[in-house]
Amino acid sequence: MKIRSFAAVAVVTGLALAACGSDGGDAGGGPASSGGRANPDATVTIGAVLEPTSLDITRTSGVAVGQILLGNVYEGLLKRDQKGVVSPALATAYRISPDGRTYTFTLAGNAAFQDGAPVRAADVVSSLTRVIAPASTNPHASDLASISAVASPDPHTVVLTLKERDSGLLFNLTGPAGVVVREGATGLDGHPDGTGPFRFDSWRRGDSITLVRNDAYRGPKAKVARVVFRYLTDTNAQNNAVRTGQVDIGVISDNDLVEAYRGNPKFVIAEGTTTDKFTLAFNQDRGPLADVRVRHAIRQGIDKDGLIKVLGAGTRIGSPVPPLDPWYEDLTSIDRHDPASARRLLAQAGHGGGLRLGLTIPNIYPPSIGDYVTSQLREIGVTVEVRRVEFPAWLTGVYTKHDYDLSIVDHAEARDLAFYVKPGYYFGDRSPQARDLAKAGATAASDTDRNTALRGLARRYSEDAIADWLLLGKARQVARVGVTGYPTNNVSAVYDLSKIEVLKS
């Protein structure tokens, strides 16, 4: 599942980050150090809104666990940066056969798990084979569905054989589906065992998760000794922690609170872009929403620019593709805000006298989002009953059981178009044309052909009104001067901790 749970759409960073360093300084900055002496013994505490239900990255849905562990504790054959550029990780090199169906990876000779045991080709084979197995319980298994076999002809080589060409495979190997765990590993729920620049230390359920620097890491060492993810669910509490110096990096959901830091020499407001698509899902298996006219009416009845103004940040996109994806196209002209047209469409669909629908929203989102959508739809004759639920209840009721009319959630992952044609997805495009376009994009022999097919698929989704994309979230973090090296773009699924520094006074 490529869904993110976070405290606010207007300031998006997945965990509603709030960080505390054990040593301060006068030099501030964003992702790069601004000079000064770094304290290698510093502790950085990061405040998180939603605690993972499990630390087993091979079995847990959502991006909360991946954001903490991916690239920090766990690695795959490949990794990606904030812009989506893929580079080697546990593999030092790879080659692709001319027909695009065989990928051969050469493994790093000095990679090791946290207890010092070397990473073997057998560990990679075991990890990826479990993902693609018919009885796989990995929620990201579809990312590697094109792989038919994983083999190791020698201890330093892994070969992936594909059923058909897969233009997205390298990128997908950088995600949770591609992480490498020790062959036969158990107990990953409470004790992750990876190969990254940090080691798992402890989990105090309901309170915090602690990582410590892996001093035996084969690559550049992390620049702080310890990172603590502490769970703070209240926006005002996060703001107070930033304001009073209890934390170093914070994500604050209220735009007015964020603006209060502007011009303050003790803080830096760091802004970046994301792939967080705040989505209004339609259950096409529920009565009125099976009618495309009703879905178009709902889309036309919501003024997205007004919602962005209410939240204080965001970008209108018109489809599930953010500008960071190579096949982005501005589709905001489809279903522009037009209440009169929306009312006509509802009347044509037989709902001129009004329509009642339920709206299920995880309660980790600001109430203003649901209130705004409800108010907008009331103006076109749609009465909405809002139901706020805990995020685990949303996963069970909406995502798994499809028990909803409308729902709002953030789809955070990049390059996730194919999910919307998956059989049994909680919403999606049922048309054969959409499936054909998705396959054409996946099996394309060139980036140009891939991008053409996926632009067509995104347009199809919007023209079919399979959902409404309310806005693209904006990453905004408030940092105490003296803390540097934190990522600023696309941090929902991957938050690189290894470059964070706390500068000495």
Coordinates of C-alpha atoms in Angstrom, one line a residue:
M1 CA 0.0 0.0 0.0
K2 CA 1.3 3.4 -1.0
I3 CA -0.5 5.5 1.6
R4 CA 0.8 7.9 4.1
S5 CA -0.6 8.9 7.4
F6 CA 0.5 12.3 8.8
A7 CA -0.8 15.1 10.9
A8 CA -1.3 17.8 8.3
V9 CA -1.3 18.2 4.6
A10 CA -0.1 21.7 4.5
V11 CA 3.2 20.9 6.0
V12 CA 4.0 17.4 4.9
T13 CA 6.9 15.3 6.2
G14 CA 5.4 12.0 7.0
L15 CA 6.2 11.9 10.7
A16 CA 5.4 15.5 11.6
L17 CA 9.1 15.8 12.5
A18 CA 10.2 17.5 15.6
A19 CA 13.8 16.9 16.6
C20 CA 15.9 17.6 19.7
G21 CA 19.7 17.8 19.7
S22 CA 21.8 17.4 22.8
D23 CA 24.2 20.1 21.7
G24 CA 23.3 23.4 20.1
G25 CA 25.1 26.0 18.1
D26 CA 24.9 29.3 16.3
A27 CA 25.2 28.1 12.7
G28 CA 22.0 27.1 11.1
G29 CA 21.0 25.9 7.7
G30 CA 18.9 23.4 5.7
P31 CA 20.2 20.2 4.2
A32 CA 23.8 21.3 4.1
S33 CA 26.2 22.1 6.9
S34 CA 26.9 25.8 7.2
G35 CA 30.2 25.3 8.9
G36 CA 31.3 25.0 12.5
R37 CA 32.3 21.9 14.5
A38 CA 29.8 19.1 14.5
N39 CA 29.2 17.1 17.7
P40 CA 29.5 13.4 16.8
D41 CA 28.1 12.5 20.2
A42 CA 24.8 14.4 19.7
T43 CA 21.4 12.9 20.1
V44 CA 18.6 14.1 17.8
T45 CA 15.0 13.4 18.9
I46 CA 12.4 13.4 16.2
G47 CA 8.8 13.9 17.2
A48 CA 6.5 11.6 15.2
V49 CA 2.7 11.7 14.9
L50 CA 1.8 8.2 14.0
E51 CA 3.6 5.3 15.6
P52 CA 4.1 2.2 13.4
T53 CA 2.0 -0.8 14.3
S54 CA 5.0 -3.0 13.7
L55 CA 8.7 -2.6 12.9
D56 CA 8.7 -5.6 10.6
I57 CA 9.2 -3.7 7.3
T58 CA 8.5 -6.9 5.3
R59 CA 4.9 -7.2 6.6
T60 CA 3.7 -3.7 7.6
S61 CA 1.5 -1.4 5.5
G62 CA 1.9 2.3 5.2
V63 CA 5.1 4.4 5.0
A64 CA 5.5 5.2 8.7
V65 CA 7.8 2.2 9.3
G66 CA 9.7 2.7 6.0
Q67 CA 10.4 6.3 6.7
I68 CA 12.1 5.5 10.0
L69 CA 14.0 2.4 8.9
L70 CA 14.5 2.5 5.1
G71 CA 18.0 3.6 4.2
N72 CA 18.7 4.1 7.9
V73 CA 18.6 0.6 9.3
Y74 CA 17.6 -1.4 6.2
E75 CA 19.1 -1.2 2.7
G76 CA 18.4 -2.9 -0.6
L77 CA 20.4 -3.6 -3.6
L78 CA 19.8 0.0 -4.7
K79 CA 18.8 3.3 -3.1
R80 CA 17.2 6.6 -4.2
D81 CA 17.8 10.2 -3.3
Q82 CA 15.2 12.9 -2.7
K83 CA 14.7 13.5 -6.4
G84 CA 14.2 9.8 -7.1
V85 CA 17.6 9.2 -8.7
V86 CA 18.7 5.5 -8.3
S87 CA 22.2 4.5 -7.3
P88 CA 24.0 1.4 -5.9
A89 CA 23.6 0.4 -2.2
L90 CA 24.3 -3.2 -1.3
A91 CA 25.0 -3.8 -5.0
T92 CA 28.1 -2.0 -6.3
A93 CA 27.1 -2.4 -9.9
Y94 CA 24.4 -4.0 -12.1
R95 CA 23.8 -4.8 -15.8
I96 CA 20.6 -5.4 -17.7
S97 CA 20.3 -7.8 -20.6
P98 CA 19.4 -6.4 -24.1
D99 CA 15.8 -7.8 -23.8
G100 CA 15.3 -6.2 -20.4
R101 CA 14.5 -9.4 -18.7
T102 CA 17.7 -10.3 -16.8
Y103 CA 19.2 -8.1 -14.1
T104 CA 22.6 -9.0 -12.8
F105 CA 23.9 -7.4 -9.6
T106 CA 27.4 -7.5 -8.1
L107 CA 27.3 -7.3 -4.3
A108 CA 29.4 -5.1 -2.1
G109 CA 32.1 -7.3 -0.5
N110 CA 32.2 -5.5 2.8
A111 CA 28.5 -5.2 3.7
A112 CA 27.5 -6.6 7.1
F113 CA 24.5 -7.0 9.3
Q114 CA 24.4 -5.2 12.6
D115 CA 26.1 -8.1 14.5
G116 CA 29.0 -8.2 12.0
A117 CA 27.7 -11.1 10.0
P118 CA 28.5 -10.6 6.3
V119 CA 25.7 -10.0 3.8
R120 CA 25.7 -13.0 1.4
A121 CA 24.0 -13.5 -1.9
A122 CA 21.8 -16.1 -0.2
D123 CA 20.4 -13.3 2.0
V124 CA 19.4 -11.3 -1.0
V125 CA 17.9 -14.3 -2.7
S126 CA 15.9 -15.2 0.4
S127 CA 14.7 -11.7 0.9
L128 CA 13.4 -11.1 -2.6
T129 CA 12.1 -14.7 -3.0
R130 CA 9.9 -14.2 0.0
V131 CA 8.5 -11.0 -1.5
I132 CA 7.5 -12.6 -4.8
A133 CA 6.3 -15.9 -3.4
P134 CA 2.6 -16.8 -4.2
A135 CA 1.8 -16.7 -0.5
S136 CA 3.7 -13.5 0.2
T137 CA 2.5 -11.4 3.1
N138 CA 4.6 -8.4 2.0
P139 CA 2.2 -5.4 1.4
H140 CA 4.6 -4.1 -1.3
A141 CA 4.8 -7.4 -3.1
S142 CA 3.3 -6.0 -6.3
D143 CA 6.3 -3.7 -6.7
L144 CA 8.3 -6.8 -7.6
A145 CA 5.6 -8.8 -9.4
S146 CA 7.5 -8.8 -12.7
I147 CA 10.3 -11.0 -11.1
S148 CA 9.9 -14.7 -11.8
A149 CA 13.1 -16.0 -10.2
V150 CA 16.0 -14.9 -8.0
A151 CA 19.3 -16.8 -8.1
S152 CA 22.9 -16.5 -7.1
P153 CA 25.4 -18.1 -9.4
D154 CA 28.2 -17.2 -7.0
P155 CA 28.5 -15.7 -3.5
H156 CA 28.9 -12.2 -4.9
T157 CA 26.3 -12.1 -7.6
V158 CA 22.5 -12.0 -7.7
V159 CA 20.5 -12.5 -10.9
L160 CA 16.8 -11.5 -11.3
T161 CA 14.9 -13.1 -14.1
L162 CA 11.7 -11.2 -15.1
K163 CA 8.5 -12.4 -16.7
E164 CA 8.5 -9.4 -18.9
R165 CA 10.3 -6.1 -19.2
D166 CA 9.7 -3.8 -16.2
S167 CA 10.6 -0.1 -16.6
G168 CA 10.0 0.5 -12.9
L169 CA 12.0 -2.3 -11.4
L170 CA 15.1 -0.4 -10.4
F171 CA 13.1 2.3 -8.7
N172 CA 10.9 -0.3 -6.9
L173 CA 14.0 -2.1 -5.6
T174 CA 14.8 1.1 -3.6
G175 CA 11.6 0.8 -1.6
P176 CA 10.4 -1.5 1.2
A177 CA 9.9 -4.5 -1.1
G178 CA 13.6 -4.4 -1.9
V179 CA 15.1 -4.4 1.6
V180 CA 17.5 -7.2 2.4
V181 CA 17.1 -9.1 5.7
R182 CA 19.2 -11.9 7.0
E183 CA 18.2 -15.4 5.7
G184 CA 15.9 -17.0 8.3
A185 CA 15.6 -13.8 10.3
T186 CA 12.7 -13.8 12.8
G187 CA 11.4 -11.3 15.4
L188 CA 11.7 -8.3 13.0
D189 CA 8.6 -6.8 14.6
G190 CA 10.5 -5.9 17.7
H191 CA 14.1 -6.0 16.6
P192 CA 14.9 -4.9 13.0
D193 CA 18.3 -6.2 11.8
G194 CA 19.7 -4.4 8.8
T195 CA 22.9 -3.2 7.2
G196 CA 22.5 0.6 7.2
P197 CA 24.3 3.5 8.9
F198 CA 22.1 3.1 12.0
R199 CA 21.3 0.2 14.3
F200 CA 18.0 -0.4 16.0
D201 CA 18.3 0.1 19.7
S202 CA 14.9 0.1 21.4
W203 CA 11.2 0.6 21.1
R204 CA 9.1 1.9 24.0
R205 CA 5.7 1.3 22.6
G206 CA 3.5 4.3 22.8
D207 CA 6.4 6.5 23.4
S208 CA 9.6 6.3 21.3
I209 CA 11.8 4.4 18.9
T210 CA 15.6 4.8 19.2
L211 CA 18.3 4.2 16.6
V212 CA 22.1 4.4 17.3
R213 CA 24.9 5.0 14.9
N214 CA 26.3 1.9 13.3
D215 CA 30.1 2.5 13.7
A216 CA 30.9 -0.6 11.7
Y217 CA 29.0 0.7 8.7
R218 CA 31.0 0.2 5.5
G219 CA 30.2 3.7 4.1
P220 CA 30.3 7.2 5.5
K221 CA 29.4 7.2 9.2
A222 CA 26.3 8.9 10.5
K223 CA 27.1 12.3 12.0
V224 CA 25.1 12.0 15.2
A225 CA 25.3 9.2 17.8
R226 CA 21.6 8.6 18.4
V227 CA 18.2 9.4 16.9
V228 CA 15.1 9.1 19.0
F229 CA 11.7 9.1 17.3
R230 CA 9.3 10.3 20.0
Y231 CA 5.5 10.3 19.4
L232 CA 3.8 13.6 19.9
T233 CA 0.3 13.8 18.4
D234 CA -0.9 17.3 19.3
T235 CA 0.0 20.2 17.0
N236 CA 0.2 22.7 19.8
A237 CA 2.5 20.4 21.8
Q238 CA 4.8 20.1 18.8
N239 CA 4.9 23.9 18.4
N240 CA 5.6 24.4 22.0
A241 CA 8.4 22.0 21.9
V242 CA 10.0 23.8 19.0
R243 CA 9.4 27.2 20.5
T244 CA 10.9 26.4 23.9
G245 CA 14.0 24.6 22.5
Q246 CA 13.0 21.1 23.5
V247 CA 13.2 20.0 19.9
D248 CA 15.4 21.0 16.9
I249 CA 13.3 20.1 13.8
G250 CA 9.6 20.3 13.9
V251 CA 6.7 20.0 11.5
I252 CA 3.8 22.2 12.6
S253 CA 0.5 21.8 10.9
D254 CA -0.9 25.2 11.5
N255 CA 0.3 27.7 8.9
D256 CA -0.1 30.7 11.3
L257 CA 2.1 28.9 13.8
V258 CA 4.8 28.3 11.2
E259 CA 4.7 31.9 10.0
A260 CA 5.4 33.0 13.6
Y261 CA 8.9 31.7 13.2
R262 CA 9.7 33.6 10.0
G263 CA 12.3 36.2 10.7
N264 CA 13.3 34.7 14.0
P265 CA 17.1 34.3 14.0
K266 CA 16.9 31.2 16.2
F267 CA 15.0 29.2 13.6
V268 CA 15.1 28.2 10.0
I269 CA 11.9 27.4 8.0
A270 CA 13.0 24.8 5.4
E271 CA 10.6 24.1 2.5
G272 CA 10.5 21.5 -0.2
T273 CA 8.3 19.5 -2.5
T274 CA 6.8 16.1 -2.0
T275 CA 4.9 13.3 -3.7
D276 CA 2.1 13.5 -1.1
K277 CA -1.2 13.4 -3.0
F278 CA -4.0 14.2 -0.7
T279 CA -6.8 12.1 -2.2
L280 CA -10.6 12.1 -2.0
A281 CA -11.4 8.4 -2.8
F282 CA -14.7 7.4 -4.4
N283 CA -16.1 3.9 -3.7
Q284 CA -17.4 3.1 -7.1
D285 CA -19.1 0.0 -5.8
R286 CA -21.5 2.1 -3.7
G287 CA -24.7 3.2 -5.4
P288 CA -24.5 6.8 -6.6
L289 CA -20.7 6.8 -6.9
A290 CA -20.9 4.1 -9.6
D291 CA -22.2 6.9 -11.8
V292 CA -19.4 8.9 -13.4
R293 CA -21.6 12.0 -13.5
V294 CA -21.8 12.0 -9.7
R295 CA -18.0 11.6 -9.4
H296 CA -17.4 14.5 -11.8
A297 CA -20.0 16.6 -9.9
I298 CA -18.2 16.1 -6.6
R299 CA -14.8 17.0 -8.2
Q300 CA -16.3 20.2 -9.7
G301 CA -18.0 21.1 -6.5
I302 CA -14.7 21.4 -4.5
D303 CA -12.6 24.6 -4.9
K304 CA -9.1 23.2 -4.4
D305 CA -7.5 26.7 -4.4
G306 CA -9.7 27.6 -1.5
L307 CA -8.6 24.5 0.5
I308 CA -5.0 25.4 -0.2
K309 CA -5.6 28.9 1.1
V310 CA -7.3 27.4 4.3
L311 CA -4.3 25.1 4.9
G312 CA -1.7 27.7 4.0
A313 CA 0.3 25.6 1.6
G314 CA -0.1 23.1 -1.2
T315 CA -0.3 22.8 -5.0
R316 CA -3.2 21.8 -7.2
I317 CA -2.3 18.9 -9.5
G318 CA -5.5 17.4 -11.1
S319 CA -4.2 13.8 -11.1
P320 CA -2.2 11.3 -9.0
V321 CA 1.1 12.4 -10.6
P322 CA 3.3 15.0 -8.8
P323 CA 5.8 17.2 -10.7
L324 CA 8.6 15.0 -9.3
D325 CA 7.5 12.1 -11.4
P326 CA 8.9 12.0 -15.0
W327 CA 5.4 11.6 -16.6
Y328 CA 3.8 14.6 -14.9
E329 CA 1.3 16.6 -16.9
D330 CA -0.8 19.5 -15.6
L331 CA -4.4 18.2 -15.6
T332 CA -6.0 20.8 -13.5
S333 CA -8.2 21.9 -16.4
I334 CA -10.2 18.7 -16.0
D335 CA -13.1 19.3 -13.6
R336 CA -12.4 22.9 -12.7
H337 CA -14.4 24.3 -9.8
D338 CA -17.9 24.9 -11.3
P339 CA -20.7 24.5 -8.8
A340 CA -23.4 25.2 -11.4
S341 CA -22.1 22.4 -13.6
A342 CA -21.9 20.1 -10.6
R343 CA -25.5 20.7 -9.7
R344 CA -26.6 20.0 -13.3
L345 CA -24.6 16.7 -13.4
L346 CA -26.2 15.6 -10.1
A347 CA -29.7 16.4 -11.6
Q348 CA -28.9 14.4 -14.7
A349 CA -27.9 11.5 -12.5
G350 CA -31.2 11.6 -10.7
H351 CA -30.1 13.5 -7.6
G352 CA -31.5 16.9 -8.2
G353 CA -33.2 16.7 -4.8
G354 CA -30.0 16.1 -3.0
L355 CA -27.7 13.2 -2.1
R356 CA -26.3 11.9 1.2
L357 CA -22.9 10.3 1.5
G358 CA -20.5 9.3 4.2
L359 CA -16.9 10.6 4.4
T360 CA -14.4 8.5 6.4
I361 CA -11.2 10.3 7.5
P362 CA -8.3 9.2 9.7
N363 CA -8.4 11.4 12.8
I364 CA -4.7 12.3 12.4
Y365 CA -5.6 14.9 9.8
P366 CA -6.7 18.4 10.7
P367 CA -10.5 18.6 11.0
S368 CA -10.4 21.7 8.7
I369 CA -9.9 19.4 5.7
G370 CA -13.1 17.4 6.2
D371 CA -15.0 20.5 7.3
Y372 CA -14.0 22.3 4.1
V373 CA -14.9 19.4 1.8
T374 CA -18.2 19.0 3.6
S375 CA -19.0 22.7 3.3
Q376 CA -18.2 22.8 -0.4
L377 CA -20.3 19.7 -1.2
R378 CA -23.2 21.1 0.8
E379 CA -23.4 24.0 -1.7
I380 CA -24.1 21.6 -4.6
G381 CA -26.7 19.6 -2.8
V382 CA -24.5 16.8 -1.3
T383 CA -24.9 16.2 2.4
V384 CA -21.9 14.6 3.9
E385 CA -21.7 12.8 7.2
V386 CA -18.1 12.8 8.4
R387 CA -16.7 9.9 10.3
R388 CA -13.3 10.3 11.9
V389 CA -11.5 7.1 12.8
E390 CA -8.1 5.9 14.1
F391 CA -5.7 5.2 11.3
P392 CA -5.6 1.4 12.0
A393 CA -9.4 1.4 11.8
W394 CA -9.2 3.2 8.5
L395 CA -6.8 0.5 7.2
T396 CA -9.3 -2.2 8.2
G397 CA -12.5 -0.6 7.3
V398 CA -11.7 1.5 4.2
Y399 CA -8.6 0.0 2.7
T400 CA -9.2 -3.6 3.4
K401 CA -13.0 -4.0 3.7
H402 CA -14.0 -1.2 1.3
D403 CA -16.6 0.0 3.8
Y404 CA -17.0 3.6 2.8
D405 CA -18.6 6.1 0.4
L406 CA -15.9 8.8 0.3
S407 CA -12.6 8.9 2.1
I408 CA -9.7 11.2 2.4
V409 CA -6.1 10.0 2.8
D410 CA -2.6 11.0 1.6
H411 CA -1.1 8.8 -1.1
A412 CA 2.6 9.6 -0.4
E413 CA 4.6 7.3 -2.6
A414 CA 6.2 8.3 -5.9
R415 CA 5.3 6.5 -9.1
D416 CA 2.3 4.7 -7.7
L417 CA 0.0 4.9 -10.8
A418 CA -0.1 1.1 -11.2
F419 CA -1.8 0.7 -7.8
Y420 CA -5.0 2.2 -9.2
V421 CA -5.6 -0.7 -11.6
K422 CA -4.8 -3.5 -9.1
P423 CA -7.7 -5.9 -8.7
G424 CA -9.4 -5.4 -5.4
Y425 CA -7.8 -2.0 -4.7
Y426 CA -10.0 0.1 -2.4
F427 CA -10.7 2.4 -5.3
G428 CA -9.5 2.3 -8.9
D429 CA -10.1 2.4 -12.6
R430 CA -11.9 -0.7 -13.7
S431 CA -11.5 0.0 -17.4
P432 CA -9.5 -2.4 -19.7
Q433 CA -8.0 0.7 -21.3
A434 CA -6.5 1.8 -18.0
R435 CA -5.0 -1.6 -17.4
D436 CA -3.5 -1.6 -21.0
L437 CA -1.9 1.8 -20.4
A438 CA -0.5 0.6 -17.1
K439 CA 1.0 -2.4 -18.7
A440 CA 2.4 -0.4 -21.6
G441 CA 4.1 1.9 -19.2
A442 CA 5.6 -1.0 -17.2
T443 CA 6.9 -2.9 -20.1
A444 CA 8.1 0.1 -22.2
A445 CA 11.5 -0.3 -23.8
S446 CA 12.4 3.4 -23.4
D447 CA 11.7 6.2 -20.9
T448 CA 10.0 8.1 -23.7
D449 CA 7.5 5.3 -24.4
R450 CA 7.0 4.8 -20.6
N451 CA 6.3 8.4 -20.0
T452 CA 3.9 8.7 -22.9
A453 CA 1.9 5.6 -21.7
L454 CA 1.8 6.8 -18.1
R455 CA 0.8 10.4 -19.0
G456 CA -2.1 8.8 -20.9
L457 CA -2.9 6.6 -17.8
A458 CA -3.0 9.6 -15.5
R459 CA -5.3 11.5 -17.9
R460 CA -7.5 8.5 -18.1
Y461 CA -7.8 8.4 -14.3
S462 CA -8.8 12.1 -14.2
E463 CA -11.2 11.9 -17.1
D464 CA -12.8 8.8 -15.5
A465 CA -13.0 10.7 -12.2
I466 CA -11.8 7.6 -10.2
A467 CA -10.9 10.0 -7.4
D468 CA -10.3 13.6 -6.7
W469 CA -6.8 14.9 -5.9
L470 CA -7.3 17.8 -3.5
L471 CA -3.8 19.0 -3.5
L472 CA -0.1 18.1 -3.4
G473 CA 1.4 18.6 0.0
K474 CA 4.3 20.8 0.7
A475 CA 7.2 19.8 3.0
R476 CA 7.9 22.4 5.6
Q477 CA 10.1 22.0 8.6
V478 CA 11.0 24.5 11.3
A479 CA 14.6 23.9 12.5
R480 CA 16.6 25.3 15.3
V481 CA 19.7 27.1 14.1
G482 CA 22.7 24.8 14.7
V483 CA 21.1 21.6 13.3
T484 CA 21.8 20.9 9.6
G485 CA 21.9 18.1 7.1
Y486 CA 18.2 17.1 7.3
P487 CA 16.4 16.3 4.0
T488 CA 13.8 18.8 2.7
N489 CA 12.2 17.2 -0.4
N490 CA 10.0 14.1 -0.7
V491 CA 10.7 13.0 2.8
S492 CA 7.5 11.0 3.4
A493 CA 8.7 7.6 2.4
V494 CA 12.5 8.0 3.0
Y495 CA 14.0 10.3 5.6
D496 CA 17.8 10.2 5.5
L497 CA 19.2 10.6 9.0
S498 CA 22.8 10.0 8.1
K499 CA 23.7 13.5 7.2
I500 CA 22.1 15.3 10.1
E501 CA 24.6 17.3 12.2
V502 CA 24.3 19.2 15.5
L503 CA 26.9 21.9 15.6
K504 CA 28.8 22.8 18.8
S505 CA 28.4 26.2 20.3

